[in-house]
mmCIF file of C-alpha atoms in Angstrom:
data_model
loop_
_atom_site.group_PDB
_atom_site.id
_atom_site.type_symbol
_atom_site.label_atom_id
_atom_site.label_comp_id
_atom_site.label_asym_id
_atom_site.label_seq_id
_atom_site.Cartn_x
_atom_site.Cartn_y
_atom_site.Cartn_z
ATOM 1 C CA MET W 1 0.000 0.000 0.000
ATOM 2 C CA GLU W 2 1.604 3.272 -1.169
ATOM 3 C CA ASN W 3 3.039 5.782 1.307
ATOM 4 C CA THR W 4 2.974 3.329 4.231
ATOM 5 C CA LEU W 5 5.690 1.752 6.342
ATOM 6 C CA PRO W 6 4.954 -1.800 5.095
ATOM 7 C CA ALA W 7 5.434 -0.567 1.523
ATOM 8 C CA PHE W 8 8.767 1.039 2.366
ATOM 9 C CA ARG W 9 9.881 -2.119 4.175
ATOM 10 C CA ARG W 10 8.943 -4.224 1.157
ATOM 11 C CA ALA W 11 10.813 -1.904 -1.199
ATOM 12 C CA HIS W 12 13.910 -2.222 0.978
ATOM 13 C CA GLU W 13 13.576 -6.024 1.067
ATOM 14 C CA MET W 14 13.325 -6.083 -2.732
ATOM 15 C CA GLY W 15 16.622 -4.234 -3.033
ATOM 16 C CA CYS W 16 15.436 -0.719 -3.854
ATOM 17 C CA ASP W 17 17.949 1.919 -2.857
ATOM 18 C CA ALA W 18 15.322 4.666 -2.493
ATOM 19 C CA VAL W 19 11.613 5.356 -2.033
ATOM 20 C CA GLU W 20 9.482 8.387 -2.847
ATOM 21 C CA LEU W 21 6.898 9.822 -0.482
ATOM 22 C CA ASP W 22 4.607 12.842 -0.059
ATOM 23 C CA VAL W 23 4.496 15.003 3.073
ATOM 24 C CA PHE W 24 1.731 17.117 4.606
ATOM 25 C CA LEU W 25 1.696 19.300 7.716
ATOM 26 C CA LEU W 26 -1.321 18.742 9.958
ATOM 27 C CA LYS W 27 -3.014 21.413 12.043
ATOM 28 C CA CYS W 28 -1.486 19.925 15.210
ATOM 29 C CA GLY W 29 2.033 20.387 13.799
ATOM 30 C CA SER W 30 2.661 16.747 12.909
ATOM 31 C CA LEU W 31 4.154 15.812 9.545
ATOM 32 C CA VAL W 32 2.548 12.821 7.853
ATOM 33 C CA VAL W 33 3.160 10.769 4.741
ATOM 34 C CA PHE W 34 0.151 10.724 2.402
ATOM 35 C CA HIS W 35 -0.435 11.113 -1.327
ATOM 36 C CA GLY W 36 -3.223 13.650 -0.910
ATOM 37 C CA GLY W 37 -4.686 14.331 -4.325
ATOM 38 C CA GLY W 38 -3.478 16.466 -7.196
ATOM 39 C CA PRO W 39 -2.897 20.217 -7.468
ATOM 40 C CA GLU W 40 -6.605 20.951 -7.873
ATOM 41 C CA LYS W 41 -7.519 19.189 -4.618
ATOM 42 C CA LEU W 42 -4.313 19.298 -2.623
ATOM 43 C CA GLY W 43 -4.668 17.265 0.553
ATOM 44 C CA SER W 44 -8.149 16.023 -0.359
ATOM 45 C CA LEU W 45 -9.248 12.845 1.403
ATOM 46 C CA GLU W 46 -12.186 12.211 -0.899
ATOM 47 C CA GLU W 47 -10.533 9.992 -3.501
ATOM 48 C CA HIS W 48 -8.464 7.865 -1.110
ATOM 49 C CA CYS W 49 -10.642 7.823 2.023
ATOM 50 C CA GLY W 50 -14.124 8.882 0.923
ATOM 51 C CA VAL W 51 -14.051 11.813 3.361
ATOM 52 C CA ASN W 52 -14.952 15.329 2.240
ATOM 53 C CA ARG W 53 -12.088 17.012 4.103
ATOM 54 C CA CYS W 54 -8.420 17.875 3.607
ATOM 55 C CA ILE W 55 -5.736 16.079 5.556
ATOM 56 C CA GLN W 56 -3.997 19.305 6.585
ATOM 57 C CA ASP W 57 -7.140 20.245 8.552
ATOM 58 C CA LEU W 58 -6.876 17.167 10.793
ATOM 59 C CA THR W 59 -4.897 16.316 13.913
ATOM 60 C CA TYR W 60 -2.649 13.275 13.826
ATOM 61 C CA ASP W 61 -5.066 11.293 16.016
ATOM 62 C CA GLU W 62 -7.795 11.977 13.454
ATOM 63 C CA ALA W 63 -5.547 11.121 10.510
ATOM 64 C CA ARG W 64 -4.479 7.858 12.143
ATOM 65 C CA GLU W 65 -8.097 6.699 12.293
ATOM 66 C CA LEU W 66 -8.776 7.252 8.586
ATOM 67 C CA LYS W 67 -9.767 4.206 6.566
ATOM 68 C CA MET W 68 -8.658 3.871 2.954
ATOM 69 C CA LYS W 69 -11.226 3.124 0.252
ATOM 70 C CA GLU W 70 -10.829 -0.420 -0.954
ATOM 71 C CA ASP W 71 -12.307 0.509 -4.343
ATOM 72 C CA CYS W 72 -9.979 3.476 -4.971
ATOM 73 C CA GLU W 73 -8.467 2.871 -8.412
ATOM 74 C CA GLU W 74 -5.122 4.263 -7.271
ATOM 75 C CA PHE W 75 -4.666 1.282 -4.950
ATOM 76 C CA VAL W 76 -3.580 -1.819 -6.844
ATOM 77 C CA CYS W 77 -2.494 -3.917 -3.873
ATOM 78 C CA PRO W 78 -4.635 -6.665 -2.233
ATOM 79 C CA LYS W 79 -7.669 -5.388 -0.341
ATOM 80 C CA ASP W 80 -6.377 -6.578 3.033
ATOM 81 C CA LYS W 81 -3.344 -4.308 2.599
ATOM 82 C CA ILE W 82 -5.668 -1.369 1.918
ATOM 83 C CA ARG W 83 -7.961 -2.274 4.808
ATOM 84 C CA ASN W 84 -5.136 -2.457 7.347
ATOM 85 C CA SER W 85 -3.120 0.550 6.176
ATOM 86 C CA LYS W 86 -2.340 3.476 8.451
ATOM 87 C CA ILE W 87 -1.011 6.939 7.628
ATOM 88 C CA PRO W 88 2.493 7.158 9.131
ATOM 89 C CA ARG W 89 4.225 10.111 10.700
ATOM 90 C CA LEU W 90 7.317 11.291 8.861
ATOM 91 C CA GLU W 91 9.340 10.488 11.984
ATOM 92 C CA GLU W 92 8.490 6.791 11.628
ATOM 93 C CA VAL W 93 9.741 6.707 8.057
ATOM 94 C CA LEU W 94 12.932 8.593 8.924
ATOM 95 C CA GLU W 95 13.632 6.152 11.747
ATOM 96 C CA PHE W 96 13.308 3.295 9.274
ATOM 97 C CA ALA W 97 15.569 5.081 6.786
ATOM 98 C CA LYS W 98 18.184 5.637 9.489
ATOM 99 C CA GLU W 99 18.119 1.946 10.413
ATOM 100 C CA THR W 100 18.383 0.676 6.843
ATOM 101 C CA GLY W 101 20.261 3.360 4.900
ATOM 102 C CA LEU W 102 17.303 3.708 2.544
ATOM 103 C CA LYS W 103 17.357 6.935 0.540
ATOM 104 C CA ILE W 104 14.246 9.136 0.647
ATOM 105 C CA TYR W 105 12.851 11.336 -2.098
ATOM 106 C CA LEU W 106 10.692 13.596 0.062
ATOM 107 C CA GLU W 107 8.082 15.571 -1.840
ATOM 108 C CA LEU W 108 7.046 18.760 -0.040
ATOM 109 C CA LYS W 109 3.443 18.448 -1.082
ATOM 110 C CA GLY W 110 1.348 20.353 1.424
ATOM 111 C CA PRO W 111 1.657 24.014 2.452
ATOM 112 C CA GLY W 112 4.005 24.844 5.298
ATOM 113 C CA THR W 113 6.116 21.704 4.900
ATOM 114 C CA PRO W 114 9.597 22.982 3.893
ATOM 115 C CA GLU W 115 10.975 24.207 7.218
ATOM 116 C CA PRO W 116 9.562 21.568 9.586
ATOM 117 C CA SER W 117 10.537 18.775 7.164
ATOM 118 C CA LEU W 118 14.077 20.111 6.860
ATOM 119 C CA ARG W 119 14.458 20.524 10.623
ATOM 120 C CA LEU W 120 13.185 16.999 11.261
ATOM 121 C CA VAL W 121 15.594 15.493 8.733
ATOM 122 C CA GLU W 122 18.425 17.487 10.325
ATOM 123 C CA ARG W 123 17.431 16.188 13.748
ATOM 124 C CA TYR W 124 17.702 12.620 12.508
ATOM 125 C CA GLY W 125 21.059 13.337 10.862
ATOM 126 C CA LEU W 126 19.796 12.234 7.457
ATOM 127 C CA LEU W 127 20.705 15.108 5.157
ATOM 128 C CA ASP W 128 22.873 12.739 3.110
ATOM 129 C CA GLN W 129 19.930 10.350 2.585
ATOM 130 C CA VAL W 130 17.085 12.745 1.812
ATOM 131 C CA ILE W 131 16.349 14.773 -1.314
ATOM 132 C CA PHE W 132 13.663 17.439 -0.904
ATOM 133 C CA SER W 133 11.515 17.684 -4.019
ATOM 134 C CA SER W 134 8.582 19.789 -5.139
ATOM 135 C CA PHE W 135 6.606 20.968 -8.153
ATOM 136 C CA HIS W 136 6.592 24.380 -6.444
ATOM 137 C CA MET W 137 9.829 26.270 -6.964
ATOM 138 C CA GLU W 138 9.111 28.521 -3.970
ATOM 139 C CA SER W 139 9.268 25.479 -1.666
ATOM 140 C CA LEU W 140 12.689 24.541 -3.008
ATOM 141 C CA LYS W 141 13.872 28.113 -2.613
ATOM 142 C CA GLU W 142 12.710 28.108 0.998
ATOM 143 C CA VAL W 143 14.721 24.968 1.722
ATOM 144 C CA ARG W 144 17.786 26.413 0.016
ATOM 145 C CA ASP W 145 17.472 29.715 1.906
ATOM 146 C CA LEU W 146 17.118 27.873 5.212
ATOM 147 C CA GLN W 147 20.198 25.747 4.584
ATOM 148 C CA PRO W 148 22.518 27.256 1.952
ATOM 149 C CA GLY W 149 25.672 25.538 3.241
ATOM 150 C CA ARG W 150 28.022 23.601 1.023
ATOM 151 C CA LYS W 151 30.350 20.665 1.651
ATOM 152 C CA SER W 152 34.102 20.824 1.093
ATOM 153 C CA ASN W 153 33.563 19.395 -2.415
ATOM 154 C CA GLY W 154 31.347 22.361 -3.284
ATOM 155 C CA LYS W 155 28.077 20.420 -3.281
ATOM 156 C CA HIS W 156 25.142 21.627 -1.220
ATOM 157 C CA GLU W 157 24.632 20.034 2.176
ATOM 158 C CA VAL W 158 20.919 19.826 1.375
ATOM 159 C CA LEU W 159 19.849 18.281 -1.920
ATOM 160 C CA THR W 160 16.743 19.567 -3.685
ATOM 161 C CA ALA W 161 14.918 18.374 -6.792
ATOM 162 C CA ALA W 162 12.624 20.331 -9.091
ATOM 163 C CA LEU W 163 9.660 18.238 -10.252
ATOM 164 C CA PHE W 164 7.987 18.772 -13.609
ATOM 165 C CA GLU W 165 5.095 17.061 -15.337
ATOM 166 C CA ASP W 166 5.291 19.021 -18.562
ATOM 167 C CA VAL W 167 8.556 20.661 -19.545
ATOM 168 C CA PRO W 168 8.345 24.473 -19.600
ATOM 169 C CA SER W 169 10.234 26.485 -22.186
ATOM 170 C CA ASP W 170 12.223 28.123 -19.390
ATOM 171 C CA LEU W 171 13.053 24.870 -17.572
ATOM 172 C CA TYR W 172 16.717 25.618 -16.995
ATOM 173 C CA GLU W 173 16.096 29.198 -15.883
ATOM 174 C CA ARG W 174 13.535 28.039 -13.318
ATOM 175 C CA VAL W 175 15.743 25.417 -11.720
ATOM 176 C CA SER W 176 18.798 27.678 -11.762
ATOM 177 C CA ALA W 177 16.828 30.408 -9.964
ATOM 178 C CA VAL W 178 16.227 28.091 -6.995
ATOM 179 C CA ASP W 179 19.650 26.414 -7.219
ATOM 180 C CA ALA W 180 18.138 22.924 -7.470
ATOM 181 C CA SER W 181 20.442 19.908 -7.209
ATOM 182 C CA GLU W 182 18.369 17.686 -9.479
ATOM 183 C CA ILE W 183 15.552 17.746 -12.021
ATOM 184 C CA HIS W 184 12.895 15.032 -11.948
ATOM 185 C CA LEU W 185 10.899 14.670 -15.164
ATOM 186 C CA ARG W 186 7.898 12.635 -16.247
ATOM 187 C CA TYR W 187 9.243 9.519 -17.930
ATOM 188 C CA ASP W 188 8.016 10.338 -21.438
ATOM 189 C CA THR W 189 9.707 13.757 -21.448
ATOM 190 C CA CYS W 190 13.198 12.347 -20.835
ATOM 191 C CA SER W 191 14.950 12.841 -24.154
ATOM 192 C CA LYS W 192 18.684 12.173 -24.366
ATOM 193 C CA GLU W 193 19.376 15.751 -25.400
ATOM 194 C CA ARG W 194 17.462 17.128 -22.418
ATOM 195 C CA ILE W 195 19.063 14.735 -19.927
ATOM 196 C CA ASP W 196 22.554 15.433 -21.313
ATOM 197 C CA THR W 197 21.974 19.178 -20.921
ATOM 198 C CA ILE W 198 20.892 18.764 -17.301
ATOM 199 C CA HIS W 199 23.990 16.695 -16.536
ATOM 200 C CA ARG W 200 26.261 19.244 -18.208
ATOM 201 C CA MET W 201 24.728 21.855 -15.891
ATOM 202 C CA GLY W 202 25.884 19.770 -12.945
ATOM 203 C CA MET W 203 22.459 18.510 -11.860
ATOM 204 C CA GLY W 204 21.194 14.992 -11.284
ATOM 205 C CA THR W 205 18.184 13.429 -13.015
ATOM 206 C CA LEU W 206 15.282 11.107 -12.268
ATOM 207 C CA ALA W 207 12.406 9.873 -14.425
ATOM 208 C CA TRP W 208 9.120 9.395 -12.592
ATOM 209 C CA LEU W 209 6.301 7.193 -13.790
ATOM 210 C CA LYS W 210 2.643 8.041 -13.308
ATOM 211 C CA SER W 211 0.227 6.288 -10.935
ATOM 212 C CA PRO W 212 -0.784 2.703 -11.841
ATOM 213 C CA PRO W 213 -4.133 3.635 -13.461
ATOM 214 C CA LEU W 214 -2.483 6.317 -15.589
ATOM 215 C CA MET W 215 0.330 3.985 -16.627
ATOM 216 C CA ILE W 216 -2.308 1.450 -17.731
ATOM 217 C CA ARG W 217 -3.953 4.183 -19.790
ATOM 218 C CA ASP W 218 -0.628 5.230 -21.313
ATOM 219 C CA SER W 219 0.225 1.655 -22.287
ATOM 220 C CA THR W 220 -3.185 0.955 -23.841
ATOM 221 C CA GLU W 221 -3.926 4.282 -25.518
ATOM 222 C CA TRP W 222 -0.695 6.150 -26.241
ATOM 223 C CA TYR W 223 2.369 3.898 -26.030
ATOM 224 C CA THR W 224 0.906 0.555 -27.015
ATOM 225 C CA ASP W 225 4.213 -0.995 -28.109
ATOM 226 C CA ILE W 226 6.156 -0.738 -24.822
ATOM 227 C CA GLY W 227 3.865 -2.299 -22.219
ATOM 228 C CA ASN W 228 2.840 -1.240 -18.737
ATOM 229 C CA GLU W 229 6.097 -0.659 -16.849
ATOM 230 C CA GLU W 230 7.736 -3.564 -18.620
ATOM 231 C CA GLU W 231 11.326 -4.086 -19.685
ATOM 232 C CA LYS W 232 11.003 -2.326 -23.030
ATOM 233 C CA LEU W 233 9.706 0.839 -21.384
ATOM 234 C CA PHE W 234 12.489 0.809 -18.801
ATOM 235 C CA GLN W 235 15.137 0.376 -21.487
ATOM 236 C CA ILE W 236 13.784 3.284 -23.524
ATOM 237 C CA VAL W 237 13.851 5.526 -20.451
ATOM 238 C CA MET W 238 17.366 4.371 -19.529
ATOM 239 C CA ASN W 239 18.547 5.113 -23.073
ATOM 240 C CA SER W 240 18.047 8.802 -22.277
ATOM 241 C CA GLY W 241 20.867 8.567 -19.720
ATOM 242 C CA VAL W 242 18.638 9.397 -16.762
ATOM 243 C CA GLN W 243 20.264 8.442 -13.462
ATOM 244 C CA ALA W 244 17.242 7.086 -11.563
ATOM 245 C CA ILE W 245 13.713 5.804 -12.205
ATOM 246 C CA CYS W 246 10.783 6.072 -9.798
ATOM 247 C CA THR W 247 8.449 3.182 -10.662
ATOM 248 C CA ASN W 248 5.353 1.412 -9.352
ATOM 249 C CA ARG W 249 6.920 -1.931 -10.284
ATOM 250 C CA PRO W 250 10.418 -1.976 -8.778
ATOM 251 C CA ASP W 251 10.525 -5.789 -8.867
ATOM 252 C CA THR W 252 10.261 -5.745 -12.667
ATOM 253 C CA LEU W 253 12.975 -3.124 -13.007
ATOM 254 C CA LEU W 254 15.300 -4.853 -10.531
ATOM 255 C CA ASN W 255 14.884 -8.186 -12.296
ATOM 256 C CA TYR W 256 15.683 -6.528 -15.612
ATOM 257 C CA LEU W 257 18.811 -4.905 -14.190
ATOM 258 C CA ALA W 258 20.031 -8.119 -12.544
#
């Protein structure tokens, strides 16, 4: 079940070196890990929980009691995994990362998340394991302003990643303005020329795949010759030179790489 501790444990057991998660700040001050809808309904509980509220308006005790919708199309795991899932605090995930060495791509999804997320990661001593990402450049700028320090090798002590679904014409200007460490692009926008340019600028790259229902749609309507997160798709993405792939099917990718 996505964005839960059992899912992160399973990813680690499979051999993944990193996981991606989404963070929201609750009204009680707790940081939680939850997908929380798209930009139009940020934090909405309707799709995932069937509740007409936003997660950022809850306390942690309230969020912990939420039940996930077994018929939500986003959830492709067995129904018992959905039924028994709980929304974790960010602290729980960071503790697990500290124990295992698992790398975290931490998306600053909800409002007010940059500073408390950064301070919590600092408290756990995990700056070398966490990359702060966002579709909102102002969130990345806030992180960079809060912690502008650099290591002796010239690299930033805090790594940040600019997320993009579509590629804007001023992509490089936007990421340079917030001094991002990496650029994370939707998988089907990762051309070799674009990835090479990003690397020449000294930034890292990642290709992210859409949610399972959207990947099914892509593979049946738009890219019918490469399958749904199958080996051919992974090879095409890797041919761009991208350094990492965020996938819903890590077992398939790991088996292909073995």
